[in-house]
CSV table of C-alpha atoms and ligand atoms in Angstrom, one decimal:
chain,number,residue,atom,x,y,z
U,1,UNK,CA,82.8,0.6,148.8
U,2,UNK,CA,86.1,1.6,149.1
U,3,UNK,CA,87.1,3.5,152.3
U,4,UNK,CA,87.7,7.1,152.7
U,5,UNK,CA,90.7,8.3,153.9
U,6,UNK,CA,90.6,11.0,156.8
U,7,UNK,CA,93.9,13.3,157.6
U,8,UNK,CA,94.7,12.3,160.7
U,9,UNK,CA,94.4,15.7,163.4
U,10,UNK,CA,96.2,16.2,166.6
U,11,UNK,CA,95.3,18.9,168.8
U,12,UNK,CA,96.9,20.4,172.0
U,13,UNK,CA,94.8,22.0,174.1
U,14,UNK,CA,97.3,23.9,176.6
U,15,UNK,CA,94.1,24.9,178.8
U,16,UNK,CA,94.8,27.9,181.3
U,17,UNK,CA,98.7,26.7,181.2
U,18,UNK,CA,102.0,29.0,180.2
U,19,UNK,CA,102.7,32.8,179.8
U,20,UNK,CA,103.4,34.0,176.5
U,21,UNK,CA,106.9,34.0,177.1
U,22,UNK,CA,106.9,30.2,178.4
U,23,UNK,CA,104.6,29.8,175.5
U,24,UNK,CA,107.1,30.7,172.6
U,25,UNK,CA,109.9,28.0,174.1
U,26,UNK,CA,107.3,25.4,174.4
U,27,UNK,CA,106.1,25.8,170.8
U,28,UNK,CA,109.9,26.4,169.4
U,29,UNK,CA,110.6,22.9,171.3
U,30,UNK,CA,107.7,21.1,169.3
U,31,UNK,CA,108.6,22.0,166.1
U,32,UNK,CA,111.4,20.7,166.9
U,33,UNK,CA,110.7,17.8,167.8
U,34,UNK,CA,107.8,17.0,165.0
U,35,UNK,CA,110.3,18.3,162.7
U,36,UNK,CA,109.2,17.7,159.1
U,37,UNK,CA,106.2,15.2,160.0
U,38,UNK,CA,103.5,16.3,157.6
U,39,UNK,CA,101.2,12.7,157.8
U,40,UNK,CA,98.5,14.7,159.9
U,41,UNK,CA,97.2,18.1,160.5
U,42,UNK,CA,98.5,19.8,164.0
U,43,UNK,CA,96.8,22.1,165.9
U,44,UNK,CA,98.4,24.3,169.0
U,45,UNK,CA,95.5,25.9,171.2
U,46,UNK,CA,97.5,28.3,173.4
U,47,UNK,CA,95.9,30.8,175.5
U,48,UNK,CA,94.4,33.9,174.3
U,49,UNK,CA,97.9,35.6,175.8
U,50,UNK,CA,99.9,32.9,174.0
U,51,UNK,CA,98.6,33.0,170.6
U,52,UNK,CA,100.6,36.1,168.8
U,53,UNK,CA,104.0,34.5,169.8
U,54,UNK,CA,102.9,30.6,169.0
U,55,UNK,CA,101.4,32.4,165.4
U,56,UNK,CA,104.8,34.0,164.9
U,57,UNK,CA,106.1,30.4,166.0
U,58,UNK,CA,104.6,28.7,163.2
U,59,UNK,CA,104.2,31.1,160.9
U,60,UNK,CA,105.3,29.2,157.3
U,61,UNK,CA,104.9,25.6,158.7
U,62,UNK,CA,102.3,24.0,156.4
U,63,UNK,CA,100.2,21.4,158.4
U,64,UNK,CA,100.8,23.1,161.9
U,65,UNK,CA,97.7,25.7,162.9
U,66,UNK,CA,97.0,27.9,165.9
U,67,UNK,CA,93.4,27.4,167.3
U,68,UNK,CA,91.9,29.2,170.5
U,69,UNK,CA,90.3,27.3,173.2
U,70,UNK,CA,87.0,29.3,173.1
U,71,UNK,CA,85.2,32.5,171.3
U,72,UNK,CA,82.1,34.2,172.2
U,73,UNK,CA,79.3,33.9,169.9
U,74,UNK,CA,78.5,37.6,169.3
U,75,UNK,CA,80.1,39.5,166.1
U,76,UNK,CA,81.3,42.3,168.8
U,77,UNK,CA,79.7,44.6,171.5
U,78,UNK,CA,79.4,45.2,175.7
U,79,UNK,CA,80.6,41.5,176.2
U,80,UNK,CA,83.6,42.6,178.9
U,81,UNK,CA,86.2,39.7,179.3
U,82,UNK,CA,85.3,38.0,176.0
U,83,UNK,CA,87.2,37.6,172.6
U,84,UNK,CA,85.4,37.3,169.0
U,85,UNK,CA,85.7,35.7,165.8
U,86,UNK,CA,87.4,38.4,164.1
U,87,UNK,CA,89.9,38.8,167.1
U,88,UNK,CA,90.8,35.2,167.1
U,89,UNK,CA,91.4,35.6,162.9
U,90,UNK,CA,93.2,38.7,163.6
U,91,UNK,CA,96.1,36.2,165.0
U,92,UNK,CA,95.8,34.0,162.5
U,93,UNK,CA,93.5,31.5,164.0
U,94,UNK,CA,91.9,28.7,161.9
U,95,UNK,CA,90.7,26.3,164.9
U,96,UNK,CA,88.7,27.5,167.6
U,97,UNK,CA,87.7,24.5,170.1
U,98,UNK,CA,83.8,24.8,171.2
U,99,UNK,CA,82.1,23.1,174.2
U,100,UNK,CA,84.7,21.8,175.8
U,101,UNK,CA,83.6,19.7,178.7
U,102,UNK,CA,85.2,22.2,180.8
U,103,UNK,CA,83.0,25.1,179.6
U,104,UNK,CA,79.9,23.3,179.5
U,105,UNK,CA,81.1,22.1,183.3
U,106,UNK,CA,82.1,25.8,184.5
U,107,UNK,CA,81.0,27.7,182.5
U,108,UNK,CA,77.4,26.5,182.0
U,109,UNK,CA,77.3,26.3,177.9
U,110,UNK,CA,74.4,24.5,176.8
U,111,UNK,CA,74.1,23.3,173.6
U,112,UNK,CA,72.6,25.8,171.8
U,113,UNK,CA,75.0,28.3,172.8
U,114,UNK,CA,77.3,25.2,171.4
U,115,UNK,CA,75.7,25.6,168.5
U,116,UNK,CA,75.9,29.5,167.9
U,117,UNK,CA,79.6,29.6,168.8
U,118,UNK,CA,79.9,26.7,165.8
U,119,UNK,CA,77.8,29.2,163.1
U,120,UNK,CA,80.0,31.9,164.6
U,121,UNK,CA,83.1,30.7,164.0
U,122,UNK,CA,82.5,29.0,160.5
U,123,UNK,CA,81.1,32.4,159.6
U,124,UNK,CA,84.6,33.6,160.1
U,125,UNK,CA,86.5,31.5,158.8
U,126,UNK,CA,87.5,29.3,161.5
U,127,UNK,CA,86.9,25.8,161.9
U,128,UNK,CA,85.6,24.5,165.4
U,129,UNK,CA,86.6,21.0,166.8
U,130,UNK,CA,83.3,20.4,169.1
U,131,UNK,CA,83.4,18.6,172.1
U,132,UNK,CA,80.8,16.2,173.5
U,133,UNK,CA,80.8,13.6,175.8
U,134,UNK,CA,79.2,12.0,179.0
U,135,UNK,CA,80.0,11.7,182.4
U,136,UNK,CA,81.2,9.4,184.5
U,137,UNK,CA,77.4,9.4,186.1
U,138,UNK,CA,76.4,8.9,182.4
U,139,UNK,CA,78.9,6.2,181.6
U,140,UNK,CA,78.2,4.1,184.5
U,141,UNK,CA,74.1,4.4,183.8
U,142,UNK,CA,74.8,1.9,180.7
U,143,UNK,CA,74.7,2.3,177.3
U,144,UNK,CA,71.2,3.3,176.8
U,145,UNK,CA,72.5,6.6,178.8
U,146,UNK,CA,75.8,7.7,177.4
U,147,UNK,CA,74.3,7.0,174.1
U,148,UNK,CA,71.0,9.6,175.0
U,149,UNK,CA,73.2,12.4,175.9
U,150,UNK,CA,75.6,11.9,172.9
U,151,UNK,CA,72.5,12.1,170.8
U,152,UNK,CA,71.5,14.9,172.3
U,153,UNK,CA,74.7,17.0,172.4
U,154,UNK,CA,74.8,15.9,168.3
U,155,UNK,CA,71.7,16.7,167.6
U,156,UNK,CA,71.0,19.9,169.2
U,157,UNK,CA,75.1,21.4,168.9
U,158,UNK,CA,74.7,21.0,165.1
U,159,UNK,CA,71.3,21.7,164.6
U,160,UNK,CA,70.5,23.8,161.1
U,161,UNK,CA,74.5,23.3,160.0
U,162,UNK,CA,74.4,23.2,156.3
U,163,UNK,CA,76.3,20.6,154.5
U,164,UNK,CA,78.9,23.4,153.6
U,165,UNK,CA,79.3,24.3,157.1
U,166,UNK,CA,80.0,20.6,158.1
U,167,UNK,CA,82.9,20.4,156.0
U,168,UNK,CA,84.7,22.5,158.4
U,169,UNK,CA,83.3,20.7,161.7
U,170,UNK,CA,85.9,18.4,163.7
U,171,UNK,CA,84.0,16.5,166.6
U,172,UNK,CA,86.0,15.5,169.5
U,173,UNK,CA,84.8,13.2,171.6
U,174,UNK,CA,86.3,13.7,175.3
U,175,UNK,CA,84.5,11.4,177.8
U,176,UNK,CA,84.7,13.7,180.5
U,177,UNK,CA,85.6,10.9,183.3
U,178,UNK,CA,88.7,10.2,181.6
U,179,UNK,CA,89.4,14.0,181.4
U,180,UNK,CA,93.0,14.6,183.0
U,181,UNK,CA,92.4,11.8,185.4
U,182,UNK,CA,94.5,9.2,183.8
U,183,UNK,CA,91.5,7.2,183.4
U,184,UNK,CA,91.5,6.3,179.5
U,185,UNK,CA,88.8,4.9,177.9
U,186,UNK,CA,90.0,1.8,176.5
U,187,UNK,CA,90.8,1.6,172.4
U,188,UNK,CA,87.6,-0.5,172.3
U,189,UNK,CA,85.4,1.6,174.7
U,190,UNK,CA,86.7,4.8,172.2
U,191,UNK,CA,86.0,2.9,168.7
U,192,UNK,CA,82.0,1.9,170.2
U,193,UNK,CA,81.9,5.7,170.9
U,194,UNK,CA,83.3,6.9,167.7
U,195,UNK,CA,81.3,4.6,165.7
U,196,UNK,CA,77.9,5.7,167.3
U,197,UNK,CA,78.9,9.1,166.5
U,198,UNK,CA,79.0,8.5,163.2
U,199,UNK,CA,76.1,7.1,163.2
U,200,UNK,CA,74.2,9.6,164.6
U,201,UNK,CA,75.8,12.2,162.1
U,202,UNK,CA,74.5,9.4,159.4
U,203,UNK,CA,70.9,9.2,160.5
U,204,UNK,CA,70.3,12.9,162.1
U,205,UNK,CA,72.0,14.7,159.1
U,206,UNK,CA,74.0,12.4,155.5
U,207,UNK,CA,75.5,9.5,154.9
U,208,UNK,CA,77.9,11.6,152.9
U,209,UNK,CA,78.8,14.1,156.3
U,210,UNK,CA,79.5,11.1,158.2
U,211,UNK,CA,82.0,9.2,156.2
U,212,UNK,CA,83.5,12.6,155.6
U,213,UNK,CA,83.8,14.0,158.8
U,214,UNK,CA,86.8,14.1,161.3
U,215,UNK,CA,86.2,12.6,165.1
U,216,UNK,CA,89.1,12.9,167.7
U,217,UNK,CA,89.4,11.2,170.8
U,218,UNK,CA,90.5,12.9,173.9
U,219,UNK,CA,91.2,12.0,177.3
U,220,UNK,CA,94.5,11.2,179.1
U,221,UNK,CA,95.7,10.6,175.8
U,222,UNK,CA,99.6,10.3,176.4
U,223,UNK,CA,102.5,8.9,174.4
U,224,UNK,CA,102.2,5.3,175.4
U,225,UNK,CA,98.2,4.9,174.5
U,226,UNK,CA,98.6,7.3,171.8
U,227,UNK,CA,99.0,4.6,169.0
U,228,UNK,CA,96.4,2.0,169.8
U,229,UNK,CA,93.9,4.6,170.5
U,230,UNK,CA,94.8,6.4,166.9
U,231,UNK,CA,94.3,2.6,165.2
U,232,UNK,CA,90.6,2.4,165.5
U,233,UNK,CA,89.2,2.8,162.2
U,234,UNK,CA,86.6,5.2,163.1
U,235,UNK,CA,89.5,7.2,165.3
U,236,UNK,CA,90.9,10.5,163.7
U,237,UNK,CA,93.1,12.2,165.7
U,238,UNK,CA,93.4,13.6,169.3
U,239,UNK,CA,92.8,15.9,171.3
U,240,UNK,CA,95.2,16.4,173.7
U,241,UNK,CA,95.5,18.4,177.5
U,242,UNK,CA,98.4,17.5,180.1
U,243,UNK,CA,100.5,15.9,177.8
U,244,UNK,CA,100.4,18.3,175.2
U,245,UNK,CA,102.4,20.6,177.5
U,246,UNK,CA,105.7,18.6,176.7
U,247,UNK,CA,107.1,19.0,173.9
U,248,UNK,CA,108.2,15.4,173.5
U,249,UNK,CA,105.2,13.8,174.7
U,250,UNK,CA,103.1,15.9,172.2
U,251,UNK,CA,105.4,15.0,169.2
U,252,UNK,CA,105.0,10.9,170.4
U,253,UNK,CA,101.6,11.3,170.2
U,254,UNK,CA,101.6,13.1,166.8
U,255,UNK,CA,104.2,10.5,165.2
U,256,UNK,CA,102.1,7.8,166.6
U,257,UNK,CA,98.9,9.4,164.2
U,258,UNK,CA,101.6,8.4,161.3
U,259,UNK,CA,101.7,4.6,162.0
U,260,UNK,CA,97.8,4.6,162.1
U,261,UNK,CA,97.5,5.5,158.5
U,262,UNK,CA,96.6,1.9,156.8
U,263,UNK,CA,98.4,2.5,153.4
U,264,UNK,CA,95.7,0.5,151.3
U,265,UNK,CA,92.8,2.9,152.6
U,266,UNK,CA,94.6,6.0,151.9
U,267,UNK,CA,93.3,7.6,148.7
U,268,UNK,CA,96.4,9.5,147.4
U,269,UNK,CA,98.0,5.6,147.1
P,1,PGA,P1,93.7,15.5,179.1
P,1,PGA,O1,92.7,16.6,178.6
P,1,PGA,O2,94.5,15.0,177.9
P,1,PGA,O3,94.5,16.2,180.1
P,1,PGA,O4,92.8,14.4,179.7
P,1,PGA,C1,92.0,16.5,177.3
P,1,PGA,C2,91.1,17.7,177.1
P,1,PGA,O5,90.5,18.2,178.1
P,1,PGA,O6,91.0,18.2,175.9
């Protein structure tokens, strides 16, 4: 069966990082720097502050999109402090990152609230690169552990998702030990992950979803690991925290997605 190809995806996540002023150099200097590069899809997750300037930023540049780091999963109403859907379109969102490790740590989100913020923002228009992942507790339990809670967090975050609504589904898989600690998880360790993701997708929901469907890595994914990490065949993009608040180091990491594209698997070929 012949392979299908998936556009690769880099996304920055710039976290709680840069005023909207900061934020407009920093995006001017990775255009910049990407220049042209239209092998894979780029995403820029500012802060809520940030995202009319980086939107005026990129305004016009095909494969480069703005995405928010969160939403809430009500239409509108007495939520004080929170941002919707609609807002997030508003600035010309189309990504919206759900359940970040960060939320689920902090912030408490369980996995069905995962899974409302995912109906949510496919609802309106935006597509949601969801998070999962285990902890280092998790990791260092064995196999038979990490594995449990990624099947859980699969199961239960995409629960009742119709195959329409997958289409517009990126996963990321972010171990959360190697969550800006400079702990990687090795190409290997990444590719077992991925795989078993897909798997899951394949037995829990189709065959069909799972070749389909776009899985990013992220964890102290820098410029140097960027390329053998983006190799692995089930590996299909990034998503990327410290280092996407450099301009140059973002832009290695994107350029690096280019040389991962096997020409003989690519279907436009
Ligand atoms: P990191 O963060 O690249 O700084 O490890 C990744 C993320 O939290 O999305």
């Amino acid at each position: 069966m012949a392979k299908t190809y998936r556009k690769k995806i880099i996304a920055g996540n710039w976290k709680m990082n840069r005023t909207a002023s900061d934020a407009k150099i920093l995006a001017t200097e990775i255009l910049a720097e990407i220049k042209k590069f239209d092998q894979a899809d780029i995403v820029i997750c500012p802060p809520y502050t940030a995202l009319g300037v980086v939107a005026e930023i990129i305004s016009g540049v095909p494969n480069v999109f703005l995405g928010a780091q969160n939403l809430h999963q009500a239409a509108n109403g007495a939520f004080t402090g929170e941002i919707s859907a609609a807002m997030l379109r508003d600035f010309y969102c189309r990504y919206v990152i759900v359940g970040h490790s960060e939320r689920r740590q902090y912030f408490h989100e369980t996995d069905d609230l995962v899974n409302q913020k995912i109906k949510t923002a496919i609802a309106n228009s935006l597509k949601p690169i969801v998070c999962i992942g285990e902890t280092l507790q998790e990791r260092e339990a064995g196999p038979a552990k990490w594995q449990a809670v990624l099947g859980r967090q699969v199961k239960e975050g995409f629960k009742g998702l119709t195959d329409k609504e997958f289409a517009d589904i990126i996963v990321a898989y972010e171990p959360v030990w190697a969550i800006g600690t400079g702990k990687t998880a090795t190409p290997a360790q990444a590719q077992e992950a991925h795989a078993f993701i897909r798997g899951l997708i394949e037995k829990h929901f189709s065959a069909e979803i799972a070749r389909k469907i776009r899985i990013q890595y992220g964890g102290s994914v820098k410029a140097d690991n960027a390329a053998e990490i983006l190799h692995q065949p089930d590996i299909d993009g990034a998503l990327v925290g410290g280092a996407s608040l450099d301009a140059r180091s973002f832009a290695a990491i994107v350029l690096a997605s280019a040389e991962a594209v096997p020409e003989a698997t690519r279907s436009d070929s």
